[in-house]
PDB file of C-alpha atoms in Angstrom:
ATOM      1  CA  THR A  17     -16.963 264.081 -44.443  1.00  0.00           C
ATOM      2  CA  ALA A  18     -13.451 263.812 -44.951  1.00  0.00           C
ATOM      3  CA  ARG A  19     -13.765 265.867 -47.629  1.00  0.00           C
ATOM      4  CA  LEU A  20     -15.275 268.256 -45.969  1.00  0.00           C
ATOM      5  CA  VAL A  21     -12.970 268.777 -43.072  1.00  0.00           C
ATOM      6  CA  ALA A  22     -10.052 268.835 -45.882  1.00  0.00           C
ATOM      7  CA  GLY A  23     -11.818 271.761 -47.315  1.00  0.00           C
ATOM      8  CA  ARG A  24     -12.393 273.487 -44.158  1.00  0.00           C
ATOM      9  CA  LEU A  25      -8.650 272.856 -43.580  1.00  0.00           C
ATOM     10  CA  ALA A  26      -7.499 274.308 -47.012  1.00  0.00           C
ATOM     11  CA  GLU A  27     -10.040 277.397 -46.682  1.00  0.00           C
ATOM     12  CA  GLY A  28      -8.389 278.036 -43.082  1.00  0.00           C
ATOM     13  CA  GLY A  29      -5.294 278.712 -44.936  1.00  0.00           C
ATOM     14  CA  GLY A  30      -2.695 280.335 -42.153  1.00  0.00           C
ATOM     15  CA  ASP A  31      -5.594 281.146 -39.548  1.00  0.00           C
ATOM     16  CA  VAL A  32      -5.663 277.693 -38.292  1.00  0.00           C
ATOM     17  CA  GLU A  33      -4.638 277.048 -35.153  1.00  0.00           C
ATOM     18  CA  ALA A  34      -2.112 274.493 -33.970  1.00  0.00           C
ATOM     19  CA  SER A  35      -4.856 272.689 -32.113  1.00  0.00           C
ATOM     20  CA  THR A  36      -7.777 273.068 -34.393  1.00  0.00           C
ATOM     21  CA  GLN A  37      -5.372 271.773 -37.278  1.00  0.00           C
ATOM     22  CA  TRP A  38      -4.766 268.151 -35.445  1.00  0.00           C
ATOM     23  CA  ALA A  39      -8.093 267.725 -34.713  1.00  0.00           C
ATOM     24  CA  LEU A  40      -8.973 268.258 -38.614  1.00  0.00           C
ATOM     25  CA  PHE A  41      -6.045 266.113 -39.454  1.00  0.00           C
ATOM     26  CA  GLY A  42      -7.597 263.583 -37.098  1.00  0.00           C
ATOM     27  CA  SER A  43     -10.986 264.268 -38.499  1.00  0.00           C
ATOM     28  CA  VAL A  44      -9.789 263.328 -42.055  1.00  0.00           C
ATOM     29  CA  LEU A  45      -7.619 260.260 -41.244  1.00  0.00           C
ATOM     30  CA  PHE A  46      -9.754 258.826 -38.599  1.00  0.00           C
ATOM     31  CA  GLY A  47     -12.971 260.931 -38.249  1.00  0.00           C
ATOM     32  CA  LEU A  48     -12.215 260.595 -34.095  1.00  0.00           C
ATOM     33  CA  PRO A  49     -12.672 263.183 -31.777  1.00  0.00           C
ATOM     34  CA  GLY A  50      -9.902 263.966 -29.077  1.00  0.00           C
ATOM     35  CA  CYS A  51      -6.759 264.075 -31.556  1.00  0.00           C
ATOM     36  CA  ASN A  52      -5.281 267.156 -30.285  1.00  0.00           C
ATOM     37  CA  SER A  53      -1.576 266.558 -31.665  1.00  0.00           C
ATOM     38  CA  ALA A  54       1.029 264.648 -33.922  1.00  0.00           C
ATOM     39  CA  ALA A  55       1.302 261.950 -31.217  1.00  0.00           C
ATOM     40  CA  ASP A  56      -2.815 261.406 -31.380  1.00  0.00           C
ATOM     41  CA  LEU A  57      -2.204 261.211 -35.191  1.00  0.00           C
ATOM     42  CA  LEU A  58       0.404 258.492 -34.906  1.00  0.00           C
ATOM     43  CA  ARG A  59      -1.145 256.294 -32.292  1.00  0.00           C
ATOM     44  CA  PHE A  60      -4.037 256.615 -33.852  1.00  0.00           C
ATOM     45  CA  GLY A  61      -2.402 255.435 -37.021  1.00  0.00           C
ATOM     46  CA  HIS A  62      -0.278 252.534 -35.344  1.00  0.00           C
ATOM     47  CA  MET A  63      -3.749 250.957 -33.642  1.00  0.00           C
ATOM     48  CA  PHE A  64      -5.321 251.148 -37.085  1.00  0.00           C
ATOM     49  CA  TRP A  65      -2.831 248.881 -39.058  1.00  0.00           C
ATOM     50  CA  ARG A  66      -2.722 246.624 -35.775  1.00  0.00           C
ATOM     51  CA  MET A  67      -6.541 245.651 -36.183  1.00  0.00           C
ATOM     52  CA  GLY A  68      -6.767 241.932 -36.162  1.00  0.00           C
ATOM     53  CA  ASP A  69      -3.400 241.276 -34.094  1.00  0.00           C
ATOM     54  CA  ASP A  70      -4.111 241.451 -30.486  1.00  0.00           C
ATOM     55  CA  LEU A  71      -6.140 244.767 -29.911  1.00  0.00           C
ATOM     56  CA  PRO A  72      -9.412 244.203 -27.510  1.00  0.00           C
ATOM     57  CA  SER A  73     -12.203 243.486 -29.341  1.00  0.00           C
ATOM     58  CA  PRO A  74     -16.302 242.771 -28.325  1.00  0.00           C
ATOM     59  CA  ASP A  75     -15.261 238.745 -28.487  1.00  0.00           C
ATOM     60  CA  ARG A  76     -12.507 238.505 -26.297  1.00  0.00           C
ATOM     61  CA  ASN A  77     -11.568 240.011 -22.915  1.00  0.00           C
ATOM     62  CA  GLU A  78      -7.456 240.109 -23.641  1.00  0.00           C
ATOM     63  CA  ALA A  79      -5.093 239.552 -26.227  1.00  0.00           C
ATOM     64  CA  SER A  80      -4.880 236.545 -27.863  1.00  0.00           C
ATOM     65  CA  PRO A  81      -1.659 234.025 -26.601  1.00  0.00           C
ATOM     66  CA  ALA A  82      -0.684 233.426 -30.431  1.00  0.00           C
ATOM     67  CA  ALA A  83      -0.432 237.288 -31.735  1.00  0.00           C
ATOM     68  CA  SER A  84       2.702 238.164 -32.815  1.00  0.00           C
ATOM     69  CA  PRO A  85       4.196 241.401 -30.980  1.00  0.00           C
ATOM     70  CA  ALA A  86       5.694 242.467 -34.332  1.00  0.00           C
ATOM     71  CA  SER A  87       3.491 245.392 -35.801  1.00  0.00           C
ATOM     72  CA  ALA A  88       3.398 246.523 -39.063  1.00  0.00           C
ATOM     73  CA  ALA A  89       5.725 249.740 -38.066  1.00  0.00           C
ATOM     74  CA  SER A  90       8.394 247.365 -36.793  1.00  0.00           C
ATOM     75  CA  LEU A  91       8.398 245.075 -39.964  1.00  0.00           C
ATOM     76  CA  LYS A  92       8.569 248.102 -42.278  1.00  0.00           C
ATOM     77  CA  ALA A  93      11.304 249.744 -40.285  1.00  0.00           C
ATOM     78  CA  ALA A  94      13.364 246.633 -40.188  1.00  0.00           C
ATOM     79  CA  ASP A  95      12.495 245.819 -43.580  1.00  0.00           C
ATOM     80  CA  ALA A  96      13.801 249.476 -44.612  1.00  0.00           C
ATOM     81  CA  ILE A  97      17.159 249.359 -42.974  1.00  0.00           C
ATOM     82  CA  ASP A  98      17.637 245.716 -44.323  1.00  0.00           C
ATOM     83  CA  ARG A  99      17.030 247.197 -47.849  1.00  0.00           C
ATOM     84  CA  VAL A 100      19.375 250.103 -46.972  1.00  0.00           C
ATOM     85  CA  VAL A 101      22.264 247.199 -45.959  1.00  0.00           C
ATOM     86  CA  ALA A 102      21.743 245.703 -49.057  1.00  0.00           C
ATOM     87  CA  GLN A 103      22.163 248.553 -51.296  1.00  0.00           C
ATOM     88  CA  MET A 104      25.234 249.832 -49.248  1.00  0.00           C
ATOM     89  CA  LEU A 105      26.903 246.264 -50.262  1.00  0.00           C
ATOM     90  CA  LEU A 106      26.155 247.164 -54.163  1.00  0.00           C
ATOM     91  CA  LEU A 107      27.524 250.694 -54.476  1.00  0.00           C
ATOM     92  CA  THR A 108      30.498 251.716 -56.070  1.00  0.00           C
ATOM     93  CA  SER A 109      33.072 253.716 -54.288  1.00  0.00           C
ATOM     94  CA  ALA A 110      31.943 256.738 -55.218  1.00  0.00           C
ATOM     95  CA  ASP A 111      28.549 256.391 -53.713  1.00  0.00           C
ATOM     96  CA  VAL A 112      29.677 254.334 -50.298  1.00  0.00           C
ATOM     97  CA  PRO A 113      28.278 256.252 -47.154  1.00  0.00           C
ATOM     98  CA  ASP A 114      30.354 257.036 -44.399  1.00  0.00           C
ATOM     99  CA  ALA A 115      29.110 255.631 -41.054  1.00  0.00           C
ATOM    100  CA  TRP A 116      29.412 258.816 -39.262  1.00  0.00           C
ATOM    101  CA  VAL A 117      27.200 260.708 -41.972  1.00  0.00           C
ATOM    102  CA  LEU A 118      24.916 258.017 -41.497  1.00  0.00           C
ATOM    103  CA  ALA A 119      24.593 258.772 -37.944  1.00  0.00           C
ATOM    104  CA  GLU A 120      24.510 262.425 -38.432  1.00  0.00           C
ATOM    105  CA  GLU A 121      21.863 261.962 -40.743  1.00  0.00           C
ATOM    106  CA  LEU A 122      19.625 259.970 -38.572  1.00  0.00           C
ATOM    107  CA  GLN A 123      19.750 262.258 -35.810  1.00  0.00           C
ATOM    108  CA  GLN A 124      18.942 265.485 -37.755  1.00  0.00           C
ATOM    109  CA  ALA A 125      15.958 263.301 -39.275  1.00  0.00           C
ATOM    110  CA  ALA A 126      14.767 262.368 -35.659  1.00  0.00           C
ATOM    111  CA  LEU A 127      15.083 266.013 -34.636  1.00  0.00           C
ATOM    112  CA  GLU A 128      13.566 267.460 -37.539  1.00  0.00           C
ATOM    113  CA  ALA A 129      10.566 265.229 -37.086  1.00  0.00           C
ATOM    114  CA  ALA A 130      10.288 266.120 -33.531  1.00  0.00           C
ATOM    115  CA  GLU A 131      10.257 270.274 -34.401  1.00  0.00           C
ATOM    116  CA  LEU A 132       7.928 269.798 -37.535  1.00  0.00           C
ATOM    117  CA  CYS A 133       5.362 267.698 -35.286  1.00  0.00           C
ATOM    118  CA  SER A 134       5.614 269.708 -32.408  1.00  0.00           C
ATOM    119  CA  LEU A 135       6.628 266.961 -30.162  1.00  0.00           C
ATOM    120  CA  GLN A 136       9.985 268.230 -28.693  1.00  0.00           C
ATOM    121  CA  PRO A 137      10.346 268.903 -25.070  1.00  0.00           C
ATOM    122  CA  ALA A 138      10.015 272.661 -23.892  1.00  0.00           C
ATOM    123  CA  GLY A 139      13.451 273.183 -23.051  1.00  0.00           C
ATOM    124  CA  GLY A 140      14.640 271.282 -25.633  1.00  0.00           C
ATOM    125  CA  PHE A 141      16.309 268.112 -25.668  1.00  0.00           C
ATOM    126  CA  ARG A 142      19.471 267.428 -23.585  1.00  0.00           C
ATOM    127  CA  PHE A 143      22.442 265.801 -24.321  1.00  0.00           C
ATOM    128  CA  VAL A 144      24.630 265.139 -21.651  1.00  0.00           C
ATOM    129  CA  GLU A 145      27.802 263.648 -22.363  1.00  0.00           C
ATOM    130  CA  GLU A 146      29.097 260.986 -20.239  1.00  0.00           C
ATOM    131  CA  GLU A 147      32.563 261.722 -18.193  1.00  0.00           C
ATOM    132  CA  THR A 148      33.602 258.182 -18.585  1.00  0.00           C
ATOM    133  CA  SER A 149      35.301 257.344 -21.707  1.00  0.00           C
ATOM    134  CA  LEU A 150      33.666 254.640 -23.846  1.00  0.00           C
ATOM    135  CA  THR A 151      35.674 251.747 -25.035  1.00  0.00           C
ATOM    136  CA  GLY A 152      36.115 249.650 -28.111  1.00  0.00           C
ATOM    137  CA  SER A 153      36.581 250.903 -31.935  1.00  0.00           C
ATOM    138  CA  PRO A 154      36.110 254.316 -32.777  1.00  0.00           C
ATOM    139  CA  LEU A 155      33.054 252.880 -34.949  1.00  0.00           C
ATOM    140  CA  GLU A 156      31.939 251.052 -32.169  1.00  0.00           C
ATOM    141  CA  ILE A 157      32.167 254.216 -29.415  1.00  0.00           C
ATOM    142  CA  MET A 158      30.286 256.611 -32.527  1.00  0.00           C
ATOM    143  CA  ALA A 159      27.592 254.035 -32.576  1.00  0.00           C
ATOM    144  CA  ALA A 160      27.205 254.021 -29.021  1.00  0.00           C
ATOM    145  CA  LYS A 161      27.090 257.688 -28.591  1.00  0.00           C
ATOM    146  CA  CYS A 162      24.343 258.048 -31.780  1.00  0.00           C
ATOM    147  CA  MET A 163      21.935 255.312 -30.144  1.00  0.00           C
ATOM    148  CA  LYS A 164      22.435 257.431 -26.805  1.00  0.00           C
ATOM    149  CA  ARG A 165      21.410 260.210 -28.548  1.00  0.00           C
ATOM    150  CA  LEU A 166      18.633 258.614 -29.955  1.00  0.00           C
ATOM    151  CA  ARG A 167      17.137 257.524 -26.904  1.00  0.00           C
ATOM    152  CA  VAL A 168      17.450 261.045 -25.133  1.00  0.00           C
ATOM    153  CA  ILE A 169      15.298 261.979 -28.439  1.00  0.00           C
ATOM    154  CA  HIS A 170      13.095 258.926 -28.533  1.00  0.00           C
ATOM    155  CA  GLY A 171      12.674 259.296 -24.126  1.00  0.00           C
ATOM    156  CA  SER A 172      11.753 262.967 -24.242  1.00  0.00           C
ATOM    157  CA  CYS A 173       9.809 263.856 -27.424  1.00  0.00           C
ATOM    158  CA  GLY A 174       5.936 263.314 -26.882  1.00  0.00           C
ATOM    159  CA  SER A 175       5.477 260.112 -28.765  1.00  0.00           C
ATOM    160  CA  ARG A 176       7.180 256.792 -28.618  1.00  0.00           C
ATOM    161  CA  LEU A 177       6.751 256.460 -32.087  1.00  0.00           C
ATOM    162  CA  LEU A 178       8.216 259.256 -33.845  1.00  0.00           C
ATOM    163  CA  VAL A 179      12.252 258.224 -33.826  1.00  0.00           C
ATOM    164  CA  PRO A 180      11.688 254.935 -35.134  1.00  0.00           C
ATOM    165  CA  LEU A 181       9.332 256.192 -37.630  1.00  0.00           C
ATOM    166  CA  ALA A 182      11.418 259.054 -38.665  1.00  0.00           C
ATOM    167  CA  ILE A 183      14.283 256.552 -38.846  1.00  0.00           C
ATOM    168  CA  SER A 184      12.170 254.306 -41.630  1.00  0.00           C
ATOM    169  CA  VAL A 185      10.980 257.363 -43.607  1.00  0.00           C
ATOM    170  CA  TRP A 186      14.917 258.301 -43.456  1.00  0.00           C
ATOM    171  CA  CYS A 187      15.290 254.752 -45.037  1.00  0.00           C
ATOM    172  CA  GLN A 188      12.913 255.304 -47.805  1.00  0.00           C
ATOM    173  CA  GLN A 189      14.276 258.686 -48.633  1.00  0.00           C
ATOM    174  CA  TRP A 190      17.887 257.284 -48.852  1.00  0.00           C
ATOM    175  CA  LEU A 191      16.778 254.345 -51.204  1.00  0.00           C
ATOM    176  CA  ALA A 192      15.190 257.036 -53.759  1.00  0.00           C
ATOM    177  CA  ARG A 193      18.960 258.768 -53.890  1.00  0.00           C
ATOM    178  CA  PRO A 194      20.159 258.894 -57.313  1.00  0.00           C
ATOM    179  CA  ARG A 195      22.861 256.299 -57.617  1.00  0.00           C
ATOM    180  CA  SER A 196      25.699 255.746 -60.236  1.00  0.00           C
ATOM    181  CA  LYS A 197      24.219 253.159 -62.944  1.00  0.00           C
ATOM    182  CA  GLU A 198      26.325 250.040 -61.530  1.00  0.00           C
ATOM    183  CA  ALA A 199      24.125 250.434 -58.404  1.00  0.00           C
ATOM    184  CA  THR A 200      20.706 249.083 -58.339  1.00  0.00           C
ATOM    185  CA  ILE A 201      18.246 249.143 -55.458  1.00  0.00           C
ATOM    186  CA  PRO A 202      17.058 245.399 -54.653  1.00  0.00           C
ATOM    187  CA  LYS A 203      13.503 244.894 -54.785  1.00  0.00           C
ATOM    188  CA  GLN A 204      11.631 244.859 -51.818  1.00  0.00           C
ATOM    189  CA  ASP A 205      10.741 240.935 -51.655  1.00  0.00           C
ATOM    190  CA  ASP A 206      14.291 240.220 -52.641  1.00  0.00           C
ATOM    191  CA  GLN A 207      16.755 239.097 -49.354  1.00  0.00           C
ATOM    192  CA  PRO A 208      19.723 241.627 -48.510  1.00  0.00           C
ATOM    193  CA  PRO A 209      23.102 239.418 -49.211  1.00  0.00           C
ATOM    194  CA  GLU A 210      25.054 238.733 -46.461  1.00  0.00           C
ATOM    195  CA  TYR A 211      27.452 240.777 -44.538  1.00  0.00           C
ATOM    196  CA  ASP A 212      30.194 240.521 -42.281  1.00  0.00           C
ATOM    197  CA  VAL A 213      29.882 241.547 -38.536  1.00  0.00           C
ATOM    198  CA  LEU A 214      32.428 243.877 -37.687  1.00  0.00           C
ATOM    199  CA  THR A 215      34.933 242.711 -35.017  1.00  0.00           C
ATOM    200  CA  GLU A 216      36.281 244.479 -32.232  1.00  0.00           C
ATOM    201  CA  ASN A 217      39.129 245.828 -34.547  1.00  0.00           C
ATOM    202  CA  ALA A 218      37.009 246.530 -38.222  1.00  0.00           C
ATOM    203  CA  GLY A 219      36.714 249.838 -39.358  1.00  0.00           C
ATOM    204  CA  ALA A 220      40.062 250.801 -37.589  1.00  0.00           C
ATOM    205  CA  SER A 221      42.170 250.930 -40.157  1.00  0.00           C
ATOM    206  CA  GLU A 222      41.420 253.130 -43.345  1.00  0.00           C
ATOM    207  CA  GLY A 223      42.667 250.920 -46.240  1.00  0.00           C
ATOM    208  CA  SER A 224      42.585 251.873 -50.006  1.00  0.00           C
ATOM    209  CA  GLY A 225      41.219 250.960 -53.169  1.00  0.00           C
ATOM    210  CA  ALA A 226      38.548 247.962 -53.258  1.00  0.00           C
ATOM    211  CA  SER A 227      39.357 247.164 -49.492  1.00  0.00           C
ATOM    212  CA  ALA A 228      38.480 250.492 -48.400  1.00  0.00           C
ATOM    213  CA  VAL A 229      34.989 250.557 -50.219  1.00  0.00           C
ATOM    214  CA  GLY A 230      34.286 247.145 -48.332  1.00  0.00           C
ATOM    215  CA  SER A 231      35.476 248.343 -45.550  1.00  0.00           C
ATOM    216  CA  ALA A 232      33.174 251.468 -45.431  1.00  0.00           C
ATOM    217  CA  ALA A 233      30.348 249.620 -46.640  1.00  0.00           C
ATOM    218  CA  ALA A 234      30.566 247.109 -43.793  1.00  0.00           C
ATOM    219  CA  ALA A 235      30.958 249.645 -41.295  1.00  0.00           C
ATOM    220  CA  SER A 236      28.101 251.420 -42.062  1.00  0.00           C
ATOM    221  CA  ALA A 237      26.246 247.853 -42.121  1.00  0.00           C
ATOM    222  CA  PHE A 238      27.398 247.338 -38.704  1.00  0.00           C
ATOM    223  CA  PHE A 239      26.043 250.852 -37.396  1.00  0.00           C
ATOM    224  CA  LEU A 240      22.799 250.223 -39.051  1.00  0.00           C
ATOM    225  CA  ARG A 241      22.446 247.020 -37.467  1.00  0.00           C
ATOM    226  CA  LYS A 242      22.645 248.563 -34.350  1.00  0.00           C
ATOM    227  CA  VAL A 243      20.044 251.524 -35.656  1.00  0.00           C
ATOM    228  CA  SER A 244      17.805 248.330 -36.120  1.00  0.00           C
ATOM    229  CA  GLU A 245      18.040 247.093 -32.707  1.00  0.00           C
ATOM    230  CA  PHE A 246      17.347 250.169 -31.230  1.00  0.00           C
ATOM    231  CA  VAL A 247      14.230 250.649 -33.548  1.00  0.00           C
ATOM    232  CA  GLU A 248      13.137 246.931 -32.696  1.00  0.00           C
ATOM    233  CA  GLU A 249      13.426 247.447 -28.820  1.00  0.00           C
ATOM    234  CA  ALA A 250      11.573 250.806 -28.885  1.00  0.00           C
ATOM    235  CA  LEU A 251       8.450 249.814 -31.071  1.00  0.00           C
ATOM    236  CA  LEU A 252       7.803 246.603 -28.615  1.00  0.00           C
ATOM    237  CA  GLU A 253       7.708 248.923 -25.831  1.00  0.00           C
ATOM    238  CA  VAL A 254       5.059 250.690 -28.028  1.00  0.00           C
ATOM    239  CA  GLU A 255       3.427 247.200 -28.547  1.00  0.00           C
ATOM    240  CA  GLU A 256       2.915 246.943 -24.905  1.00  0.00           C
ATOM    241  CA  THR A 257       1.193 250.354 -24.399  1.00  0.00           C
ATOM    242  CA  CYS A 258      -1.196 249.628 -27.132  1.00  0.00           C
ATOM    243  CA  ARG A 259      -2.535 246.750 -25.154  1.00  0.00           C
ATOM    244  CA  THR A 260      -4.213 249.055 -22.763  1.00  0.00           C
ATOM    245  CA  GLU A 261      -6.056 251.231 -25.431  1.00  0.00           C
ATOM    246  CA  ASP A 262      -9.708 252.191 -24.664  1.00  0.00           C
ATOM    247  CA  GLU A 263     -12.233 249.779 -26.163  1.00  0.00           C
ATOM    248  CA  GLU A 264     -14.114 252.632 -27.798  1.00  0.00           C
ATOM    249  CA  THR A 265     -11.153 254.035 -29.730  1.00  0.00           C
ATOM    250  CA  ALA A 266     -10.364 250.414 -30.724  1.00  0.00           C
ATOM    251  CA  THR A 267     -14.010 249.901 -31.817  1.00  0.00           C
ATOM    252  CA  ALA A 268     -14.249 253.026 -34.087  1.00  0.00           C
ATOM    253  CA  LEU A 269     -10.780 251.996 -35.622  1.00  0.00           C
ATOM    254  CA  ARG A 270     -11.815 248.515 -36.544  1.00  0.00           C
ATOM    255  CA  GLY A 271     -14.980 249.837 -38.188  1.00  0.00           C
ATOM    256  CA  LEU A 272     -12.993 252.163 -40.300  1.00  0.00           C
ATOM    257  CA  ARG A 273     -10.631 249.052 -40.981  1.00  0.00           C
ATOM    258  CA  SER A 274     -13.305 247.073 -42.498  1.00  0.00           C
ATOM    259  CA  LEU A 275     -13.891 249.878 -45.059  1.00  0.00           C
ATOM    260  CA  GLU A 276     -10.128 249.612 -46.319  1.00  0.00           C
ATOM    261  CA  THR A 277     -11.213 247.640 -49.341  1.00  0.00           C
ATOM    262  CA  LEU A 278     -12.828 250.425 -50.992  1.00  0.00           C
ATOM    263  CA  GLU A 279     -10.364 252.620 -52.727  1.00  0.00           C
ATOM    264  CA  HIS A 280     -11.966 255.884 -52.200  1.00  0.00           C
ATOM    265  CA  LEU A 281     -12.553 255.200 -48.618  1.00  0.00           C
ATOM    266  CA  SER A 282      -9.004 253.482 -47.841  1.00  0.00           C
ATOM    267  CA  TRP A 283      -5.898 254.798 -46.148  1.00  0.00           C
ATOM    268  CA  GLY A 284      -3.778 255.699 -49.108  1.00  0.00           C
ATOM    269  CA  SER A 285      -7.004 258.221 -50.389  1.00  0.00           C
ATOM    270  CA  ARG A 286      -7.367 259.323 -46.964  1.00  0.00           C
ATOM    271  CA  LEU A 287      -3.973 260.146 -46.700  1.00  0.00           C
ATOM    272  CA  ALA A 288      -3.851 261.791 -50.202  1.00  0.00           C
ATOM    273  CA  LEU A 289      -6.816 263.863 -48.916  1.00  0.00           C
ATOM    274  CA  LEU A 290      -4.967 265.426 -46.177  1.00  0.00           C
ATOM    275  CA  ARG A 291      -2.335 266.195 -48.313  1.00  0.00           C
ATOM    276  CA  ARG A 292      -4.301 268.322 -50.980  1.00  0.00           C
ATOM    277  CA  GLY A 293      -6.180 270.071 -48.177  1.00  0.00           C
ATOM    278  CA  ALA A 294      -2.837 271.951 -46.508  1.00  0.00           C
ATOM    279  CA  PRO A 295      -2.748 274.874 -47.764  1.00  0.00           C
ATOM    280  CA  SER A 296       0.513 276.389 -49.084  1.00  0.00           C
ATOM    281  CA  ASP A 297       0.288 279.654 -47.111  1.00  0.00           C
ATOM    282  CA  SER A 298       0.218 278.168 -44.040  1.00  0.00           C
ATOM    283  CA  ALA A 299       2.170 276.096 -41.195  1.00  0.00           C
ATOM    284  CA  ALA A 300       0.451 273.097 -42.257  1.00  0.00           C
ATOM    285  CA  ARG A 301       2.885 273.603 -45.663  1.00  0.00           C
ATOM    286  CA  LYS A 302       5.840 271.751 -43.683  1.00  0.00           C
ATOM    287  CA  VAL A 303       3.740 269.683 -41.151  1.00  0.00           C
ATOM    288  CA  CYS A 304       1.500 267.909 -43.180  1.00  0.00           C
ATOM    289  CA  PRO A 305       3.915 266.215 -45.532  1.00  0.00           C
ATOM    290  CA  ALA A 306       6.147 265.295 -42.583  1.00  0.00           C
ATOM    291  CA  VAL A 307       3.326 263.617 -40.744  1.00  0.00           C
ATOM    292  CA  CYS A 308       1.878 262.047 -43.726  1.00  0.00           C
ATOM    293  CA  GLU A 309       5.398 260.544 -44.215  1.00  0.00           C
ATOM    294  CA  LEU A 310       5.315 259.090 -40.491  1.00  0.00           C
ATOM    295  CA  LEU A 311       2.272 257.961 -41.022  1.00  0.00           C
ATOM    296  CA  GLU A 312       2.871 256.145 -44.114  1.00  0.00           C
ATOM    297  CA  ALA A 313       5.652 254.550 -42.453  1.00  0.00           C
ATOM    298  CA  ILE A 314       3.136 252.532 -40.242  1.00  0.00           C
ATOM    299  CA  ARG A 315       1.249 250.956 -43.101  1.00  0.00           C
ATOM    300  CA  PRO A 316       2.644 247.455 -43.983  1.00  0.00           C
ATOM    301  CA  ALA A 317       4.530 246.979 -47.260  1.00  0.00           C
ATOM    302  CA  GLU A 318       1.499 245.328 -48.461  1.00  0.00           C
ATOM    303  CA  PRO A 319      -1.836 246.593 -47.452  1.00  0.00           C
ATOM    304  CA  LEU A 320      -3.793 244.297 -44.794  1.00  0.00           C
ATOM    305  CA  VAL A 321      -7.218 243.508 -45.558  1.00  0.00           C
ATOM    306  CA  SER A 322      -9.519 242.460 -42.684  1.00  0.00           C
TER     307      SER A 322
END
């Protein structure tokens, strides 16, 4: 069925309407009706990987008290940020990122994801700068302003999953960037090295030489810790909403999850089918890869088997 739907998507080319496009995406990935937007796709994907945690099942009427509130998405996002921080502390002076540049990149990643997924508000995002000045070091003020803008995007877009997942995708893309030979990306199961938490005056002075490199890396690490706190907070909100999902959808996704051990029916195979099905001459050419990247960010680092 998924192959037939993917074939229909490919045959439709540029004639596939937006509403039909999302329905076809949902059919390929989940075989569920009522998928009318990218928000539905992300919600179904998040529910799919939560199977076995605390979704309602026929055998219980409420969530298990022993269930962990941490979802696959939150764990993977936290891991991705930790890996970026660990990598930064190994970089040479030529590759050390600037915290202000990172802030701009993350905001842009969230805005682009909202646009590609058609989840931005009708009037656009409204960023209102407070008249009262913030206190603290320049780094702390920058981080506070960036978190405020990310919260505006998070609170105004059509999905509470979008911004955290966009940040996770950005982390994976950042880790894949070419580096100097001296810099090596830590393996996924390596523990990130410890780093100093900046004090109020840290990063305020711009030193030179090795001290400047260390200061730049510490500043970026400090900023990304603030991002990590925001992501954790945002995904905890999502966990609460998932507890109220309807039993019919949960049952359907639980059945689909039971097929995960079959490679040709697995999550990865269905995502690959969706990528291949998107025609190159339609609006789906950019939308489909973007949505697939966000959906892949939901998947645990190690595939779960029910």
